[in-house]
Structure formats: C-alpha cells, structure tokens
CSV table of C-alpha atoms in Angstrom, one decimal:
chain,number,residue,atom,x,y,z
A,1194,MET,CA,-87.2,-19.4,61.8
A,1195,SER,CA,-88.3,-16.4,60.9
A,1196,SER,CA,-92.7,-15.5,60.2
A,1197,ALA,CA,-93.8,-17.6,57.3
A,1198,ASP,CA,-96.2,-14.5,56.8
A,1199,ARG,CA,-94.2,-12.7,54.9
A,1200,PRO,CA,-94.8,-11.0,51.2
A,1201,ALA,CA,-91.3,-12.8,50.4
A,1202,THR,CA,-92.6,-16.3,50.9
A,1203,ARG,CA,-95.7,-15.6,49.2
A,1204,LEU,CA,-93.9,-14.5,45.6
A,1205,ALA,CA,-91.6,-17.5,46.5
A,1206,THR,CA,-95.0,-20.2,47.1
A,1207,ARG,CA,-96.6,-18.6,43.9
A,1208,LEU,CA,-93.5,-18.8,41.7
A,1209,ALA,CA,-93.1,-22.4,42.8
A,1210,PHE,CA,-96.6,-23.2,41.5
A,1211,LEU,CA,-96.2,-21.0,38.5
A,1212,VAL,CA,-92.7,-23.3,37.6
A,1213,ALA,CA,-95.0,-26.6,38.2
A,1214,GLY,CA,-97.9,-25.7,35.9
A,1215,PHE,CA,-95.4,-24.3,33.1
A,1216,GLY,CA,-93.5,-26.9,33.1
A,1217,ILE,CA,-95.8,-29.7,33.3
A,1218,ALA,CA,-97.4,-27.6,29.7
A,1219,CYS,CA,-94.6,-27.0,28.4
A,1220,TRP,CA,-94.1,-30.7,27.5
A,1221,ALA,CA,-97.5,-31.5,25.6
A,1222,PRO,CA,-96.9,-29.8,22.5
A,1223,LEU,CA,-94.0,-31.6,22.3
A,1224,VAL,CA,-95.4,-35.0,22.0
A,1225,PRO,CA,-96.2,-34.9,18.3
A,1226,PHE,CA,-92.6,-34.1,17.8
A,1227,ALA,CA,-91.5,-37.2,20.0
A,1228,LYS,CA,-93.7,-39.2,18.6
A,1229,THR,CA,-92.3,-39.0,14.8
A,1230,ARG,CA,-88.6,-38.3,15.9
A,1231,LEU,CA,-88.7,-42.1,18.2
A,1232,GLY,CA,-91.7,-43.6,14.6
A,1233,VAL,CA,-93.6,-45.1,17.2
A,1234,ASP,CA,-97.2,-45.9,17.5
A,1235,ASP,CA,-99.9,-44.7,19.6
A,1236,GLY,CA,-99.9,-47.6,21.7
A,1237,MET,CA,-95.9,-47.3,22.6
A,1238,LEU,CA,-96.7,-43.8,22.6
A,1239,GLY,CA,-98.6,-44.3,25.8
A,1240,LEU,CA,-96.5,-46.8,27.2
A,1241,LEU,CA,-94.0,-43.8,27.5
A,1242,LEU,CA,-96.0,-41.4,28.6
A,1243,LEU,CA,-96.8,-43.4,31.4
A,1244,SER,CA,-93.1,-43.2,32.5
A,1245,LEU,CA,-94.4,-40.0,33.2
A,1246,GLY,CA,-97.3,-40.6,35.6
A,1247,ILE,CA,-95.1,-43.3,37.3
A,1248,GLY,CA,-91.9,-41.3,38.1
A,1249,SER,CA,-94.2,-38.9,39.8
A,1250,VAL,CA,-96.3,-41.1,42.0
A,1251,VAL,CA,-93.2,-42.8,43.1
A,1252,ALA,CA,-91.6,-39.1,44.1
A,1253,MET,CA,-95.4,-38.0,45.6
A,1254,LEU,CA,-94.8,-41.0,48.2
A,1255,LEU,CA,-91.3,-40.5,48.8
A,1256,THR,CA,-91.9,-36.6,49.2
A,1257,GLY,CA,-93.9,-36.9,51.6
A,1258,ILE,CA,-91.2,-38.7,54.1
A,1259,MET,CA,-88.5,-36.4,52.7
A,1260,SER,CA,-90.6,-33.3,53.8
A,1261,ALA,CA,-91.3,-34.5,57.3
A,1262,ARG,CA,-87.5,-34.8,58.1
A,1263,TYR,CA,-85.8,-32.2,55.7
A,1264,GLY,CA,-88.7,-29.3,55.0
A,1265,SER,CA,-90.3,-28.5,52.4
A,1266,ARG,CA,-87.8,-26.0,50.8
A,1267,PRO,CA,-84.7,-27.9,49.5
A,1268,ILE,CA,-87.5,-30.2,47.5
A,1269,ILE,CA,-89.2,-27.3,45.5
A,1270,VAL,CA,-85.7,-26.0,44.3
A,1271,ALA,CA,-84.8,-29.6,43.7
A,1272,GLY,CA,-87.6,-30.3,41.9
A,1273,GLY,CA,-87.9,-26.8,40.0
A,1274,LEU,CA,-84.3,-27.2,38.7
A,1275,GLY,CA,-84.8,-31.2,37.3
A,1276,LEU,CA,-88.1,-29.9,35.4
A,1277,ALA,CA,-85.7,-27.5,33.7
A,1278,LEU,CA,-82.5,-29.2,33.2
A,1279,VAL,CA,-84.7,-32.3,32.0
A,1280,LEU,CA,-87.5,-30.7,30.0
A,1281,PRO,CA,-84.4,-29.9,27.2
A,1282,LEU,CA,-83.7,-34.3,27.6
A,1283,LEU,CA,-87.1,-35.0,26.5
A,1284,ALA,CA,-86.4,-32.5,23.2
A,1285,ILE,CA,-83.4,-34.9,21.6
A,1286,ALA,CA,-84.0,-38.4,23.2
A,1287,SER,CA,-83.5,-40.5,20.2
A,1288,THR,CA,-84.8,-44.1,21.3
A,1289,PRO,CA,-87.9,-45.5,23.8
A,1290,ALA,CA,-85.5,-46.2,26.5
A,1291,THR,CA,-83.7,-42.6,26.8
A,1292,LEU,CA,-86.9,-41.1,26.9
A,1293,ALA,CA,-88.9,-43.1,29.3
A,1294,MET,CA,-86.3,-42.3,31.5
A,1295,ALA,CA,-86.2,-39.2,30.5
A,1296,LEU,CA,-89.8,-39.2,31.4
A,1297,PHE,CA,-89.3,-40.6,34.5
A,1298,ALA,CA,-87.1,-38.2,36.0
A,1299,PHE,CA,-89.5,-35.2,34.5
A,1300,GLY,CA,-92.3,-36.7,37.0
A,1301,ALA,CA,-90.3,-36.7,39.5
A,1302,ALA,CA,-89.4,-33.4,39.4
A,1303,LEU,CA,-93.2,-32.5,38.8
A,1304,GLY,CA,-94.5,-34.7,41.3
A,1305,SER,CA,-91.7,-33.7,44.0
A,1306,ILE,CA,-92.5,-30.0,43.7
A,1307,ASP,CA,-96.3,-30.4,43.8
A,1308,VAL,CA,-96.4,-32.1,46.9
A,1309,ALA,CA,-93.4,-29.6,48.5
A,1310,MET,CA,-95.2,-26.9,47.4
A,1311,ASN,CA,-98.3,-28.0,48.6
A,1312,ILE,CA,-96.6,-28.3,51.9
A,1313,HIS,CA,-94.9,-24.8,52.0
A,1314,ALA,CA,-98.3,-23.5,50.7
A,1315,VAL,CA,-100.6,-25.0,54.0
A,1316,GLU,CA,-97.6,-23.7,56.4
A,1317,VAL,CA,-97.7,-19.9,54.5
A,1318,GLU,CA,-101.5,-20.0,55.0
A,1319,ARG,CA,-101.6,-20.9,58.3
A,1320,ALA,CA,-99.0,-18.6,59.7
A,1321,ALA,CA,-101.2,-15.7,57.3
A,1322,LYS,CA,-104.3,-16.5,59.3
A,1323,ILE,CA,-106.3,-15.4,55.9
A,1324,PRO,CA,-107.5,-18.2,52.7
A,1325,LEU,CA,-104.4,-18.5,50.4
A,1326,MET,CA,-104.8,-21.3,49.2
A,1327,SER,CA,-107.1,-20.9,46.0
A,1328,GLY,CA,-104.8,-18.2,44.6
A,1329,PHE,CA,-101.6,-20.3,45.1
A,1330,HIS,CA,-103.3,-23.1,42.7
A,1331,ALA,CA,-104.6,-20.4,40.1
A,1332,LEU,CA,-101.2,-19.5,39.4
A,1333,PHE,CA,-100.5,-23.3,38.4
A,1334,SER,CA,-103.4,-23.1,35.9
A,1335,ILE,CA,-101.6,-19.7,34.9
A,1336,GLY,CA,-98.2,-21.4,34.5
A,1337,GLY,CA,-100.3,-24.0,32.4
A,1338,PHE,CA,-101.6,-22.2,30.0
A,1339,ALA,CA,-98.3,-19.4,29.7
A,1340,GLY,CA,-96.1,-22.6,29.3
A,1341,SER,CA,-98.4,-24.3,26.2
A,1342,ALA,CA,-98.8,-20.7,24.6
A,1343,LEU,CA,-95.2,-20.2,24.7
A,1344,MET,CA,-93.8,-23.6,23.6
A,1345,THR,CA,-96.3,-23.7,20.5
A,1346,ALA,CA,-95.6,-20.0,19.6
A,1347,LEU,CA,-91.8,-21.1,19.7
A,1348,LEU,CA,-92.6,-24.2,17.5
A,1349,SER,CA,-94.7,-21.7,15.1
A,1350,LEU,CA,-90.9,-20.0,14.4
A,1351,GLN,CA,-89.7,-23.2,13.6
A,1352,LEU,CA,-87.0,-22.9,16.1
A,1353,GLY,CA,-86.9,-26.7,17.4
A,1354,PRO,CA,-87.6,-28.7,19.5
A,1355,LEU,CA,-84.3,-28.4,21.4
A,1356,ALA,CA,-83.8,-24.8,21.2
A,1357,CYS,CA,-87.6,-24.0,22.4
A,1358,THR,CA,-87.2,-26.4,25.5
A,1359,LEU,CA,-83.8,-24.4,26.5
A,1360,ILE,CA,-85.1,-20.9,26.4
A,1361,CYS,CA,-88.1,-22.1,28.6
A,1362,SER,CA,-85.8,-24.0,30.8
A,1363,VAL,CA,-84.1,-20.6,31.4
A,1364,LEU,CA,-87.1,-19.2,32.4
A,1365,MET,CA,-87.8,-21.4,34.8
A,1366,LEU,CA,-84.3,-21.8,36.0
A,1367,ILE,CA,-84.7,-18.1,36.8
A,1368,ALA,CA,-87.4,-18.2,38.5
A,1369,MET,CA,-86.0,-20.2,41.0
A,1370,THR,CA,-83.4,-18.1,41.6
A,1371,VAL,CA,-86.0,-15.6,42.4
A,1372,THR,CA,-87.9,-18.6,44.3
A,1373,SER,CA,-85.1,-20.2,46.2
A,1374,PRO,CA,-83.5,-18.0,48.7
A,1375,ARG,CA,-87.5,-16.7,49.8
A,1376,LEU,CA,-88.8,-20.2,50.7
A,1377,LEU,CA,-89.3,-20.7,54.3
A,1378,ARG,CA,-86.0,-22.4,55.8
A,1379,SER,CA,-87.3,-24.1,58.6
A,1380,VAL,CA,-86.9,-27.8,59.5
A,1381,GLN,CA,-89.8,-29.5,61.4
A,1382,VAL,CA,-88.5,-33.0,62.2
A,1383,GLN,CA,-91.2,-35.1,62.5
A,1384,ASP,CA,-90.8,-37.0,65.5
A,1385,GLY,CA,-93.6,-40.3,64.9
A,1386,PRO,CA,-92.8,-42.5,62.1
A,1387,LEU,CA,-91.9,-41.2,58.3
A,1388,LEU,CA,-94.5,-43.6,56.6
A,1389,VAL,CA,-97.9,-43.7,57.8
A,1390,LEU,CA,-100.6,-44.7,55.4
A,1391,PRO,CA,-103.9,-42.6,55.4
A,1392,HIS,CA,-106.6,-43.6,57.2
A,1393,GLY,CA,-110.0,-42.1,58.5
A,1394,PHE,CA,-109.5,-38.2,57.8
A,1395,VAL,CA,-107.0,-37.9,56.3
A,1396,LEU,CA,-108.2,-41.3,53.6
A,1397,LEU,CA,-111.5,-39.4,52.9
A,1398,LEU,CA,-109.7,-36.3,52.1
A,1399,ALA,CA,-107.7,-38.4,49.6
A,1400,LEU,CA,-111.0,-40.0,48.3
A,1401,LEU,CA,-112.5,-36.4,47.4
A,1402,GLY,CA,-109.3,-35.1,45.9
A,1403,ALA,CA,-109.1,-38.2,43.8
A,1404,ILE,CA,-112.8,-37.6,42.7
A,1405,THR,CA,-111.9,-33.9,42.0
A,1406,PHE,CA,-109.1,-34.5,40.0
A,1407,LEU,CA,-111.0,-37.0,37.7
A,1408,VAL,CA,-113.9,-34.7,37.0
A,1409,GLU,CA,-110.7,-32.5,35.6
A,1410,GLY,CA,-108.8,-35.0,33.7
A,1411,ALA,CA,-112.7,-36.4,32.4
A,1412,MET,CA,-113.3,-32.2,31.0
A,1413,LEU,CA,-109.7,-32.7,29.6
A,1414,ASP,CA,-110.4,-36.1,28.0
A,1415,TRP,CA,-113.5,-36.9,27.0
A,1416,GLY,CA,-114.9,-33.3,27.2
A,1417,ALA,CA,-115.1,-32.9,23.5
A,1418,LEU,CA,-116.0,-36.2,22.1
A,1419,LEU,CA,-119.3,-35.9,24.5
A,1420,VAL,CA,-120.2,-32.5,22.6
A,1421,ILE,CA,-119.0,-33.7,19.8
A,1422,GLY,CA,-120.7,-36.9,19.9
A,1423,ALA,CA,-124.1,-35.0,21.0
A,1424,GLY,CA,-123.9,-32.9,17.9
A,1425,LEU,CA,-123.8,-30.1,19.4
A,1426,VAL,CA,-120.6,-29.0,17.6
A,1427,PRO,CA,-118.4,-29.9,15.1
A,1428,GLU,CA,-115.6,-31.9,15.7
A,1429,ALA,CA,-112.5,-28.4,14.9
A,1430,GLN,CA,-114.3,-27.0,17.8
A,1431,GLY,CA,-114.6,-29.8,20.0
A,1432,GLY,CA,-112.1,-28.4,22.3
A,1433,THR,CA,-113.9,-25.0,23.0
A,1434,GLY,CA,-115.3,-26.6,25.9
A,1435,TYR,CA,-112.2,-27.6,27.6
A,1436,ILE,CA,-111.2,-23.9,27.2
A,1437,VAL,CA,-114.4,-22.3,28.8
A,1438,PHE,CA,-114.0,-24.6,31.5
A,1439,SER,CA,-110.5,-24.3,32.0
A,1440,ILE,CA,-110.9,-20.2,32.0
A,1441,ALA,CA,-113.6,-20.8,34.8
A,1442,MET,CA,-111.5,-22.7,37.2
A,1443,THR,CA,-108.5,-20.0,36.8
A,1444,VAL,CA,-110.9,-17.5,37.5
A,1445,GLY,CA,-112.7,-19.0,40.7
A,1446,ARG,CA,-108.9,-20.2,42.1
A,1447,LEU,CA,-108.1,-15.9,41.4
A,1448,GLY,CA,-111.3,-14.8,43.5
A,1449,GLY,CA,-111.4,-17.9,45.5
A,1450,ASP,CA,-109.7,-16.5,48.6
A,1451,ALA,CA,-111.9,-13.8,49.0
A,1452,VAL,CA,-114.9,-16.3,48.6
A,1453,VAL,CA,-113.9,-18.5,51.4
A,1454,ALA,CA,-112.7,-15.4,53.2
A,1455,ARG,CA,-116.4,-14.9,53.3
A,1456,ILE,CA,-118.6,-18.1,53.6
A,1457,GLY,CA,-116.0,-20.3,55.1
A,1458,ASP,CA,-114.4,-23.6,53.9
A,1459,ARG,CA,-117.9,-25.9,54.5
A,1460,ALA,CA,-119.8,-23.6,52.6
A,1461,THR,CA,-117.7,-23.0,49.4
A,1462,LEU,CA,-117.2,-27.2,49.2
A,1463,PHE,CA,-121.2,-27.5,50.1
A,1464,TRP,CA,-121.7,-24.9,47.0
A,1465,GLY,CA,-118.9,-25.2,44.8
A,1466,SER,CA,-119.3,-29.2,44.3
A,1467,LEU,CA,-123.6,-28.6,43.9
A,1468,ILE,CA,-122.6,-26.0,41.1
A,1469,ALA,CA,-120.4,-28.2,39.8
A,1470,ILE,CA,-123.1,-31.3,39.8
A,1471,GLY,CA,-126.1,-28.1,38.6
A,1472,GLY,CA,-123.4,-27.9,35.4
A,1473,PHE,CA,-122.9,-31.5,34.8
A,1474,VAL,CA,-127.0,-31.1,34.9
A,1475,VAL,CA,-126.7,-28.4,32.1
A,1476,LEU,CA,-123.8,-30.1,30.2
A,1477,LEU,CA,-125.6,-33.4,29.9
A,1478,THR,CA,-129.0,-31.8,29.1
A,1479,ALA,CA,-128.4,-29.2,26.8
A,1480,PRO,CA,-130.1,-28.6,23.6
A,1481,ILE,CA,-127.8,-26.3,21.9
A,1482,ALA,CA,-123.9,-25.7,21.9
A,1483,ALA,CA,-124.2,-22.1,24.1
A,1484,VAL,CA,-126.0,-24.1,27.2
A,1485,ALA,CA,-123.2,-26.7,26.8
A,1486,MET,CA,-120.6,-24.4,27.4
A,1487,THR,CA,-122.8,-22.9,30.2
A,1488,GLY,CA,-122.4,-26.0,31.6
A,1489,PHE,CA,-118.6,-26.2,31.0
A,1490,LEU,CA,-118.6,-22.6,33.1
A,1491,LEU,CA,-120.1,-23.8,35.9
A,1492,ILE,CA,-118.4,-27.0,36.3
A,1493,GLY,CA,-115.0,-25.3,36.1
A,1494,LEU,CA,-116.7,-22.4,38.8
A,1495,GLY,CA,-117.7,-24.7,41.0
A,1496,ALA,CA,-115.1,-27.1,41.1
A,1497,SER,CA,-112.2,-24.7,40.7
A,1498,ASN,CA,-111.6,-23.8,45.2
A,1499,LEU,CA,-112.5,-27.7,46.0
A,1500,VAL,CA,-109.1,-28.8,45.8
A,1501,PRO,CA,-107.4,-26.1,48.0
A,1502,VAL,CA,-110.3,-26.5,50.9
A,1503,LEU,CA,-109.1,-29.9,50.8
A,1504,PHE,CA,-105.5,-29.2,50.9
A,1505,ARG,CA,-106.2,-26.5,53.9
A,1506,ARG,CA,-108.2,-28.9,56.0
A,1507,ALA,CA,-104.7,-31.1,55.5
A,1508,ALA,CA,-103.2,-28.9,57.2
A,1509,TRP,CA,-105.6,-28.4,60.4
A,1510,GLN,CA,-106.3,-32.8,60.7
A,1511,THR,CA,-104.7,-33.9,63.5
A,1512,VAL,CA,-104.5,-38.0,62.3
A,1513,MET,CA,-101.3,-37.3,60.5
A,1514,PRO,CA,-98.5,-35.2,60.3
A,1515,THR,CA,-98.9,-32.1,57.6
A,1516,GLY,CA,-96.5,-33.9,54.9
A,1517,LEU,CA,-97.5,-36.9,54.8
A,1518,ALA,CA,-101.4,-35.6,54.8
A,1519,VAL,CA,-100.5,-33.2,51.8
A,1520,ALA,CA,-98.9,-35.6,50.2
A,1521,ALA,CA,-101.2,-38.3,50.2
A,1522,ILE,CA,-103.7,-36.2,49.0
A,1523,THR,CA,-101.9,-35.1,46.0
A,1524,THR,CA,-101.2,-38.9,45.0
A,1525,ALA,CA,-105.2,-39.5,45.2
A,1526,GLY,CA,-105.8,-37.1,42.7
A,1527,TYR,CA,-102.7,-37.6,40.2
A,1528,ALA,CA,-103.8,-41.3,40.6
A,1529,GLY,CA,-107.7,-40.0,39.8
A,1530,ILE,CA,-105.9,-38.1,36.8
A,1531,LEU,CA,-103.8,-41.1,35.4
A,1532,ILE,CA,-106.6,-43.8,36.1
A,1533,GLY,CA,-110.0,-41.6,36.0
A,1534,PRO,CA,-110.0,-40.8,32.9
A,1535,ALA,CA,-109.7,-44.9,31.8
A,1536,GLY,CA,-112.6,-45.7,34.0
A,1537,VAL,CA,-114.4,-43.0,32.2
A,1538,GLY,CA,-113.4,-45.0,29.4
A,1539,PHE,CA,-114.3,-48.3,30.3
A,1540,VAL,CA,-118.5,-46.9,31.5
A,1541,ALA,CA,-118.6,-45.1,28.2
A,1542,ARG,CA,-118.2,-48.6,26.7
A,1543,LEU,CA,-120.6,-50.0,28.4
A,1544,GLY,CA,-123.3,-47.6,28.8
A,1545,GLY,CA,-122.4,-44.5,26.4
A,1546,LEU,CA,-120.6,-41.4,27.6
A,1547,PRO,CA,-123.3,-39.6,29.0
A,1548,THR,CA,-124.0,-42.1,31.6
A,1549,ALA,CA,-120.3,-42.0,32.5
A,1550,PHE,CA,-120.6,-38.0,32.5
A,1551,TRP,CA,-123.7,-38.8,35.1
A,1552,LEU,CA,-121.7,-41.1,36.9
A,1553,LEU,CA,-119.2,-38.3,37.5
A,1554,ALA,CA,-122.1,-35.7,38.8
A,1555,ALA,CA,-122.8,-38.8,41.1
A,1556,LEU,CA,-119.3,-39.0,42.6
A,1557,MET,CA,-119.4,-34.9,43.1
A,1558,CYS,CA,-122.7,-35.6,45.2
A,1559,LEU,CA,-120.2,-37.0,47.8
A,1560,VAL,CA,-118.1,-34.0,48.6
A,1561,THR,CA,-121.1,-32.4,48.9
A,1562,LEU,CA,-122.2,-34.6,51.5
A,1563,SER,CA,-118.9,-34.9,53.1
A,1564,ALA,CA,-118.3,-30.9,53.1
A,1565,ARG,CA,-119.9,-31.2,57.1
A,1566,ILE,CA,-117.8,-33.3,58.4
A,1567,VAL,CA,-114.2,-32.0,55.9
A,1568,THR,CA,-114.8,-29.0,57.8
A,1569,ARG,CA,-115.5,-30.3,61.6
A,1570,PRO,CA,-113.3,-28.7,64.0
A,1571,THR,CA,-111.1,-31.4,65.0
A,1572,GLY,CA,-109.6,-34.0,61.8
C-alpha cells in the first residue's frame, strides 16, 4: 500500500467531494422541468423526490458494509460514475415510474459516494496527521454552487434539459477520470462482523451529526419563511438569508483546517456550536433585515466545522469499524436533512415558526454540552 499522505490522494479526495456536491446540485434546477414534463401535482412530486432519499439511505447503509470488505476506492468510482450516467435520465424520464426509478438510482449513487469519500477522507487525514476534513467538505459546498450555477446558466441559454445534463455529465466523467487512479488502492478487510448497529459513542456522534444537518436543512427550507413572516424582508428577497448562510459555511470550512490545527477539536465543537446558538438568538430577535443577515452569517460560520470534526472523531473511536461509524453518521445526518424540516413544519404549526427555530437552538446546545465527551482521548 502506498502512503495515504500524498498530494495525489488529497487531490482525488477533494475531487470526489466536488463531484458529489456538483452532481446533486445539477438536479435541483431540473425539478420544475420534470414536474411540467410529467404533469404531476405537488403531492406526487413530493413522493417522487422521496425516491431519491430512499435510494441514498439504502446505499449509505450498504456502503459502510461494502467498504469494510472492499475499501472505499471502488465505491467512490462507482458512485461518481453513477451520478454522471444517471443525471441525463432525470431529464428524459417520461413517466412517474421511470423518474422514480431514476431518482432512486441517482440517490443510491449519491449515498454511495457520500459515505465512501468520507471514509477515504478520514484515512487521508489520519496519514497526514494534520486537519484536512473541513477543506474536503468545503469542496462539496463549492461543487454545489458550481453545479447549480452552471445548470441554471445552461438552461437559460435554451439548450434543453437533456443537452444541459450531458454537458454536466461529461464534466463529472472527466473529474472521475482524474480521481480514480489517485485514490488509495488499499483494501482494509474487517475481521469482525460487517453489520453493527451504532451504539455508545458512535450513537452520540450520529445524533450530533443529525442535529447539525437538521440545522442546515432548516436554513434551506424555512429560513426564508422565517424572515418574510417577521416582516424583515419582502418575499422576493427571502432567499438572501440562505445565500449568506451558505457563503459563511463555505468560507468557514475553507479556513476550518487552520482553525482546528490551532485550537483543536474540542474548542472547535464548543465555540462553533456556541457561535451558531448566538446566531439563532440574533436571527430570532432581529429588529431589521441587516441584523437578521448577521444571524444567518453566525449560524453558517459556527456550524461550518462541526460535521468535519464529528467525522474525524469517528476515525479515532474504537467502538465500531471506521467505515461503519462514518456510514452511521452520514445516514443520521441525511435523515436529519430529510425528516428534520418536516419536523420543523410540525412544530411551526403548533407553536409558530420562531418557536421551531428556538428549538433548533436548544438542540444545538447538545453539541456544546457534548464537546468534552466527543473529544475525549478514547472513544
């Protein structure tokens, strides 16, 4: 096995994260076209979109098992190629059934590469002996910006959904061609059982991951409605808050490795979650739009490096095999994104949207209180 601490393996890991973010972002601008092409209502569209989530979760659960047997490299390659090959099918599926199957396959490819690239990343970071995880996750965010921007630009040129997806698929295939030979070729066979339910320390990591991803999903789905409902911004400008949040999170992750190297995992979790909580307080008490935007900024900066730290701790714990622990955190986080916003809506119906956001701040307190436990020397 060649050393994991090489510029080539770092490049490959960054490209894997970039492709994953790029691929899922390319789908978002296609949703209105799919709805029009199929002639379905919002309810049916919601059920179809659920296929993507189901495919992702199933693949995430299987990837932890497969990576323990075969290593992360073949799964990263298969997942990246899957995203590139299935994306055009999303633009031509002509019936709800075919779109559901395509979305399931697309979600499976996304779930596979998501887990495998994080397993690969923790191995590369561990060999380097310096923090790298935040930078890897920043590439996912950058890929998301690039994918949504490029797809939107191509669609605005009236090229048609299929032509646009083919262009984006070619770019992903080129990136995977560069990535594949540079990934670690080692196969770490796991001697113990390949299916282990998360428990103890790993269960805590998964819970904290779900909370952090839930906050991110709530910002996307409910942030605009919060500031519009408070009368702080007009409806047309409701998305500004999420833009500020996303930029802050990306910038925070780009500088996150240097921050972690200086202050350590424990302080990063403690102060990062505390800054995010402060952002919620600012957002929910803001008298004007500028103050509310500051709240979005603080939440993004504070939350930016929490998940990378959780993945790093998964690599150092001894309760479960690393691959299964990373899969557990990724699956829990994805469940937070899928199920969490619906939970926010339920709480909002009972007590109002501000109450739901105060609850998110309270959940983030669990990250602050758990910082010492999560970063103890042995897991």
